[in-house]
Coordinates of C-alpha atoms and ligand atoms in Angstrom, one line a residue:
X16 CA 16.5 -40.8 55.4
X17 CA 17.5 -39.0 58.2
X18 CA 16.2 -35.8 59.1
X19 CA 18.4 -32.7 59.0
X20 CA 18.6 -31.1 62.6
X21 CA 16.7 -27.4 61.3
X22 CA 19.5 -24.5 61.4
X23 CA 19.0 -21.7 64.4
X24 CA 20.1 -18.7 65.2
X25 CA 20.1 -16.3 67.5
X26 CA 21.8 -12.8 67.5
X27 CA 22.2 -11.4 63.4
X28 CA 25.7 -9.5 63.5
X29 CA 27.5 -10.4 60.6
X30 CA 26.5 -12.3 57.2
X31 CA 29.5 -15.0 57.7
X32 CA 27.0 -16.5 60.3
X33 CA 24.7 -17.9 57.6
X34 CA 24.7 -21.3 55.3
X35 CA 22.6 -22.4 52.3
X36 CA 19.9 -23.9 54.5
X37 CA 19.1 -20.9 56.4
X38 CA 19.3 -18.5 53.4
X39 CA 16.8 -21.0 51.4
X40 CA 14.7 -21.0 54.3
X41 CA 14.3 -17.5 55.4
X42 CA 13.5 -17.5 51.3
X43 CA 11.0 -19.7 51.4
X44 CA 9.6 -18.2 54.5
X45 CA 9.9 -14.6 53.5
X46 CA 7.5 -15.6 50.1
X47 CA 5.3 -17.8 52.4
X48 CA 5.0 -14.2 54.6
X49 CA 3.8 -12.3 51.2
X50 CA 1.2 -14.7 50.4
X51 CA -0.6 -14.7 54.0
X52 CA -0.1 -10.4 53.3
X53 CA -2.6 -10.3 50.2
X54 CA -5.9 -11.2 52.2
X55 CA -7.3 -9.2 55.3
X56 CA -7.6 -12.6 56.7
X57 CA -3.9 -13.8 56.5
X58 CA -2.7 -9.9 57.7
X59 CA -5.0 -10.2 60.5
X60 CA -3.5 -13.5 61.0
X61 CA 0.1 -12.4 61.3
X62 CA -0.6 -9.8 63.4
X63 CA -1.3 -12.4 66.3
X64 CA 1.5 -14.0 65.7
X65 CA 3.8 -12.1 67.6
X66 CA 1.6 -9.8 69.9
X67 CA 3.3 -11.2 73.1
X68 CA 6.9 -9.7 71.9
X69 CA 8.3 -6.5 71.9
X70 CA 11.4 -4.8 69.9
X71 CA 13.6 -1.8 70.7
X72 CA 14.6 0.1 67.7
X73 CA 17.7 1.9 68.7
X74 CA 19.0 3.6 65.5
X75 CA 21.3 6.8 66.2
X76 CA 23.0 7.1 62.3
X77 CA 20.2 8.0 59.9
X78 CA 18.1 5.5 58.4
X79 CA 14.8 5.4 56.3
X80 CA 14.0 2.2 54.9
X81 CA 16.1 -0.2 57.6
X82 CA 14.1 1.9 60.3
X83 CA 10.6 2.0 58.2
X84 CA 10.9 -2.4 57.3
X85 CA 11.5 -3.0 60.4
X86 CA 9.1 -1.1 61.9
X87 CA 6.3 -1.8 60.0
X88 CA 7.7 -6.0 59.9
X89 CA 7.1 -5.2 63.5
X90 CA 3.0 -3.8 63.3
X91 CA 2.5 -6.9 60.6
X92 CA 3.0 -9.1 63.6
X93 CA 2.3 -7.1 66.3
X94 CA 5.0 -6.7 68.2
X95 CA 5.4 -3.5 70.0
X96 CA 7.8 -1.3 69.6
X97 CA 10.0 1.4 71.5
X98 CA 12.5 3.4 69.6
X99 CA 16.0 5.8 70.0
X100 CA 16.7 7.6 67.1
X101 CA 18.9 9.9 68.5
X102 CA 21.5 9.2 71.1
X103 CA 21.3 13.0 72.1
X104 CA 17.6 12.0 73.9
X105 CA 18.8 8.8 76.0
X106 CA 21.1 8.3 79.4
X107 CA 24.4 8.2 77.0
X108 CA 24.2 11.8 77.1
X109 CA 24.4 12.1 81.0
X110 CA 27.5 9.9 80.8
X111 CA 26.1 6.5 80.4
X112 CA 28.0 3.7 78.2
X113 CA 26.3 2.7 75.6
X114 CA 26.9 -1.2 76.9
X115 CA 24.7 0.0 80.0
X116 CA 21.8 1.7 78.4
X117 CA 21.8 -1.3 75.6
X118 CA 21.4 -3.9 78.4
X119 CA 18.8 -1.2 80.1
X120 CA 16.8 -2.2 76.8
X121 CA 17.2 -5.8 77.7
X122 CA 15.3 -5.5 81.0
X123 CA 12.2 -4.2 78.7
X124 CA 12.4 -5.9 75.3
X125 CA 12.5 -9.3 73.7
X126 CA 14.3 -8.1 70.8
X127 CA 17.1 -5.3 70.2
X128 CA 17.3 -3.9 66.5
X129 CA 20.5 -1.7 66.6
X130 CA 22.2 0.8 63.8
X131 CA 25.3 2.6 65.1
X132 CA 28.3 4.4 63.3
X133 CA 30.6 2.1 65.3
X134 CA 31.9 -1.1 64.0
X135 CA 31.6 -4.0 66.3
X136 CA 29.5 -2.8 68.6
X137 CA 26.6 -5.1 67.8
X138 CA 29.0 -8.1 68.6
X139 CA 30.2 -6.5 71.8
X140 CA 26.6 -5.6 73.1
X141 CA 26.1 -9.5 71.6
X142 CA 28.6 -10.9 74.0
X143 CA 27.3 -8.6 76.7
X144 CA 24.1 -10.2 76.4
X145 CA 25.3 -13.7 76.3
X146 CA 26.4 -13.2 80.2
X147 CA 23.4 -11.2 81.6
X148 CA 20.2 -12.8 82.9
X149 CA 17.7 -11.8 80.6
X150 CA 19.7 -12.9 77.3
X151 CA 17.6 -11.1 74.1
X152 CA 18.5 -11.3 70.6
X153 CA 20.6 -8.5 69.1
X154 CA 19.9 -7.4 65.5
X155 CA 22.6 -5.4 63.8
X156 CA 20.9 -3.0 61.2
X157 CA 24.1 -1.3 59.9
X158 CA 27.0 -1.3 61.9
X159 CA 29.4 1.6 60.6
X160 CA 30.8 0.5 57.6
X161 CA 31.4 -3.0 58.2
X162 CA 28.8 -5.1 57.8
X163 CA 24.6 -4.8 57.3
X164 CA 23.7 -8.2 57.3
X165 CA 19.6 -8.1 57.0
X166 CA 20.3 -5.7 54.0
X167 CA 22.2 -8.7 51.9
X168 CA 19.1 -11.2 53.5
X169 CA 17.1 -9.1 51.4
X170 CA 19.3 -8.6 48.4
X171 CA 19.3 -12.3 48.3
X172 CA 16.0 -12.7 48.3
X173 CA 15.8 -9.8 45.6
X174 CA 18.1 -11.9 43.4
X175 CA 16.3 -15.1 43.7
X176 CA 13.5 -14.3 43.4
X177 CA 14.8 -11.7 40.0
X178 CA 16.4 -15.4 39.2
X179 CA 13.3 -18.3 39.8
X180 CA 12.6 -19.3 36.7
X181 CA 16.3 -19.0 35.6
X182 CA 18.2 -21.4 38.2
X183 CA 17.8 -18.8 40.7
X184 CA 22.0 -17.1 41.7
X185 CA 23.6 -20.3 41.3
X186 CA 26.2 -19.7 38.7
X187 CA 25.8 -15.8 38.2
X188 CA 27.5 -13.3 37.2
X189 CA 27.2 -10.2 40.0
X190 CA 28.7 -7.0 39.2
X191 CA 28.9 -4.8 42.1
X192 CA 30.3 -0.6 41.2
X193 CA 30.4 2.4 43.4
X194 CA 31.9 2.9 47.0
X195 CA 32.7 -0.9 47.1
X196 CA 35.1 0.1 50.5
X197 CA 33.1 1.5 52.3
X198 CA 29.4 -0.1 51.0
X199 CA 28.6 -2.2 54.2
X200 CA 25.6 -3.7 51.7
X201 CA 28.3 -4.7 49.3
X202 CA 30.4 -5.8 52.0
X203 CA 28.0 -8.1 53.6
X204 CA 26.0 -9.6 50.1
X205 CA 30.1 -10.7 49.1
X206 CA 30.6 -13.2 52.2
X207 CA 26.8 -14.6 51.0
X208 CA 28.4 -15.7 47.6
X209 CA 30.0 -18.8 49.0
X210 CA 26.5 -20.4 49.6
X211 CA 26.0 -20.6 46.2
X212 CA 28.0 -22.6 43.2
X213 CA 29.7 -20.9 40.4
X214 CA 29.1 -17.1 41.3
X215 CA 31.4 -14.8 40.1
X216 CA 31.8 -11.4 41.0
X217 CA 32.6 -8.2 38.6
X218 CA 34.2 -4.9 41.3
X219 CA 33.6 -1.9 39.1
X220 CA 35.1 0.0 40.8
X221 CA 37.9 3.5 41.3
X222 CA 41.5 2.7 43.1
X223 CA 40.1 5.0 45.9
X224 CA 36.6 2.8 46.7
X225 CA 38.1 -0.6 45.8
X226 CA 36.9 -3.6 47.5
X227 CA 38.6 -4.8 50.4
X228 CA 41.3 -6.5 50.7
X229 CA 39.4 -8.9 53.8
X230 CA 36.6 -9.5 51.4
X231 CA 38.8 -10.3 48.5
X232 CA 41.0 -12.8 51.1
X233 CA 37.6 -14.2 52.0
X234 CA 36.5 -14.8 48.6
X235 CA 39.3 -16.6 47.6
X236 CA 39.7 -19.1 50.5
X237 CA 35.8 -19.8 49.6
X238 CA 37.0 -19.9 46.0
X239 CA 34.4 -17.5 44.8
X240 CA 36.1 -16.0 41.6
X241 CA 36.0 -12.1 41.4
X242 CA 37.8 -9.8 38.6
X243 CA 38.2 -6.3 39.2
X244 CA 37.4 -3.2 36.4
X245 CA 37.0 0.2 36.1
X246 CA 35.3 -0.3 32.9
X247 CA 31.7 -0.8 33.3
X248 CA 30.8 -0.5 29.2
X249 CA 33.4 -3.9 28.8
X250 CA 31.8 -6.0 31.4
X251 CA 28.1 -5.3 31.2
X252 CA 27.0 -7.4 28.8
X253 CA 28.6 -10.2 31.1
X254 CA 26.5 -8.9 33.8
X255 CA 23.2 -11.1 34.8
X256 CA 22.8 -8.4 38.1
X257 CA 24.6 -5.0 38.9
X258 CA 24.2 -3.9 42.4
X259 CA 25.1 -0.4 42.6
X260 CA 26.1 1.7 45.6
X261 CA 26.3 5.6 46.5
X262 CA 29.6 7.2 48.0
X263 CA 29.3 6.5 51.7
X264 CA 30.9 9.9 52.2
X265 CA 29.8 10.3 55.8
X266 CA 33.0 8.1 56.6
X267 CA 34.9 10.8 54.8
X268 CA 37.9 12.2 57.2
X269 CA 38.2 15.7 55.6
X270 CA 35.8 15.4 51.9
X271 CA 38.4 14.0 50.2
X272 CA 35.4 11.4 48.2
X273 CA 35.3 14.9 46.1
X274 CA 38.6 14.6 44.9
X275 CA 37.4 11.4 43.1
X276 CA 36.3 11.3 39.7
X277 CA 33.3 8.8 39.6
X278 CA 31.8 9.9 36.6
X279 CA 32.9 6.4 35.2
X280 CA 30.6 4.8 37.7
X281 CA 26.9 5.8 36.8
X282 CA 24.1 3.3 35.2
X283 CA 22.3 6.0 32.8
X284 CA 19.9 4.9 29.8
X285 CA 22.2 5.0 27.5
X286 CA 23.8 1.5 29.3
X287 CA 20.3 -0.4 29.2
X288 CA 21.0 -1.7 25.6
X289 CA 24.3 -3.2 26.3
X290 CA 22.6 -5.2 29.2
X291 CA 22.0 -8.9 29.0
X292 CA 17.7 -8.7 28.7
X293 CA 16.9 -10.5 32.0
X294 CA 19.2 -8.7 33.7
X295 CA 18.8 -7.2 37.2
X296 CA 19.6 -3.8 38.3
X297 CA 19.9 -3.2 42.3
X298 CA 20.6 -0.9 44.5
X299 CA 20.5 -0.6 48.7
X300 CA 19.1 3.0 48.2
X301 CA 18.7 6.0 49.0
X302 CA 20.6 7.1 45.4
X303 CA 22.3 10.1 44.3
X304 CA 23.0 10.1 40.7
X305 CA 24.8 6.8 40.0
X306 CA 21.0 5.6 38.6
X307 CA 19.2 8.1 36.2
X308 CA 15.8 8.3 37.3
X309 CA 14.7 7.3 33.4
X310 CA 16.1 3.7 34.1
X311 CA 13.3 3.2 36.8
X312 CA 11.1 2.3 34.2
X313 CA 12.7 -0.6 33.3
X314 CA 11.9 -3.7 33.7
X315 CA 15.0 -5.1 35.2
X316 CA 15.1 -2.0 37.9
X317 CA 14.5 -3.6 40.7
X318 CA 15.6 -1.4 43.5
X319 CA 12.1 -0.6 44.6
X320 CA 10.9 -3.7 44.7
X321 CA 14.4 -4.4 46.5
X322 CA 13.1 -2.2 49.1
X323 CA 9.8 -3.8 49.4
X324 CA 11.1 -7.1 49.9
X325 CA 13.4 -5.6 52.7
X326 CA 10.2 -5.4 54.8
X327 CA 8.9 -9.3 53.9
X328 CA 12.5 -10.6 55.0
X329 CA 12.4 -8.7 58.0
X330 CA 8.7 -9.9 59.2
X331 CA 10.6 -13.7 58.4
X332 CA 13.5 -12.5 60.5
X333 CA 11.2 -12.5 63.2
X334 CA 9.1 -15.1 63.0
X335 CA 12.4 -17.0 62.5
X336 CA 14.1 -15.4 65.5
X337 CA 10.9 -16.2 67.5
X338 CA 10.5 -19.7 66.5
X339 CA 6.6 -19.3 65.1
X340 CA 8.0 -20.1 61.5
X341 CA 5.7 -23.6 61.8
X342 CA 2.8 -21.8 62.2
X343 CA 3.8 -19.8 59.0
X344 CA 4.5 -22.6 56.4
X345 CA 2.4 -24.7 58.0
X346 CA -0.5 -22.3 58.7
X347 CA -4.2 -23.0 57.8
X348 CA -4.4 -20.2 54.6
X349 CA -2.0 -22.5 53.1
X350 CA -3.2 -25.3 53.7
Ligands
NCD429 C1 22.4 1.4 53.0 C2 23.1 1.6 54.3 O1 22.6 2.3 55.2 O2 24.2 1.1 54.4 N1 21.1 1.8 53.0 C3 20.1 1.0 53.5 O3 20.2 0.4 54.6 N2 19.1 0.7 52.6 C4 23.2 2.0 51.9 C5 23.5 3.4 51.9 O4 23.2 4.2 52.8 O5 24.2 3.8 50.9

């Protein structure tokens, strides 16, 4: 038989970029990555990995866990890091496009890991790069509130994983409720569902944080059936995962998210029974109130662990990126 070429990539900047091989992969990867992590031996192996690499985090709209995963993804494998969390302390302040201090990073780094509020501009400095000498990889880590493509990479390994011993998200039932406009997770997990045969999507959903229409296009030309409520209590017991999002009010022009009633759109206890029993509950975090804390306890809450497994993909993101993926599946703790 003849042997598949092995898919690439190079920049991450939007989710549309990935197939079915690649998401399996960086899968299989990401689990080989947690195995190697449960012995001193296999950490200390990772962490020579990528010692000759080094990654600038530039992330100038607020961030815990995207910052934290990839940080710490970074010290699993040793690569060193530089970081901007504020644009307020570089060059842009004395006047200096953001183009030009992003390819300053490229004269120091291997790697740029970028979060801005501006849509795009991951592409842009992507293109930038693709002309200038030293050509490095850009990562987008949130880009406004378009798209936040390692986020779904790790929802997708959340839901597989949630999924192994039950055919894994092929032919699912995904429910997706809260700020579905403006939830760059959301946003980026829906252009995933094409990979995969026989999803269908559930947007719960008010008129004012409905999904996109561009999704919604995409979604049908993929033939990806969705169905849109603002009923949550009707569809849950449909549901094998709900992936729930907070307002993303920061986009707001003047508040007007508080003129909203999204009472209607809040997983409490009360919900739990009506829930198919080996459901999965996600969320990108950080929450508000649209998850009680009591349904943490759960055992198909899996938002934490969600978060966890952000940290895995992203060590696999590398060692993709960088090419040392043989030495991962093929290294000698597994053998
Ligand atoms: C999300 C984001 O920044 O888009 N958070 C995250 O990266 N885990 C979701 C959010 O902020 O609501």
């Amino acid at each position: 038989m003849e042997r598949q070429p092995k898919p690439e990539f190079f920049h991450i900047l939007r989710t549309q970029q990935f197939d079915r091989a690649i998401l399996d992969e960086l899968c299989e990867l990401t689990t080989a990555i947690r195995k190697f992590a449960k012995t001193k031996e296999g950490l200390l192996y990772l962490r020579g990995l990528l010692a000759h690499k080094r990654a600038m985090l530039y992330f100038t709209q607020p961030s815990t866990r995207t910052f934290l995963s990839f940080n710490n993804a970074c010290q699993i494998l040793g690569i060193q890091t530089s970081e901007i969390r504020d644009s307020a302390t570089s060059s842009e302040v004395k006047g200096e496009s953001l183009l030009d201090s992003l390819r300053t990073f490229s004269s120091y780094v291997d790697v740029v890991v970028m979060r801005t509020n501006a849509e795009g501009l991951a592409e842009n400095a992507a293109s930038l790069f693709d002309h200038i000498q030293r050509r490095v990889p850009i990562i987008n880590a949130g880009s406004g509130k378009d798209q936040h493509p390692t986020q779904a990479l790790l929802d997708i390994y959340t839901l597989e994983r949630s999924f192994k011993e039950n055919g894994g998200i092929d032919g699912k039932t995904i429910g997706m409720m809260g700020d579905l406009k403006r939830g760059r997770t959301v946003r980026s997990l829906c252009y995933l569902m094409k990979n995969y045969r026989n999803v269908r999507l559930v947007f719960i959903a008010p008129d004012d944080f409905a999904m996109g229409e561009d999704i919604k296009k995409s979604l049908q030309s993929h033939g990806v059936q969705y169905q849109e409520t603002k009923d949550l209590k009707s569809v849950l017991p449909q549901l094998d995962a709900i992936y729930i999002t907070r307002i993303q009010d920061e986009h707001d022009k003047a508040g007007e998210s508080k003129q909203v009633d999204i009472s209607a759109y809040k997983l409490g206890v009360d919900h739990l029974k009506l829930m198919k029993p080996a459901a999965v509950i996600m969320h990108p975090l950080p929450r508000r109130d649209e998850i009680h804390p009591d349904v943490d306890t759960d055992p198909r809450a899996k938002y934490w662990r969600q978060e966890r497994n952000g940290m895995w993909m992203r060590v696999a993101i590398f060692v993709k990126l960088f090419k040392v993926d043989h030495l991962v599946m093929h290294g000698h703790l597994l053998d």
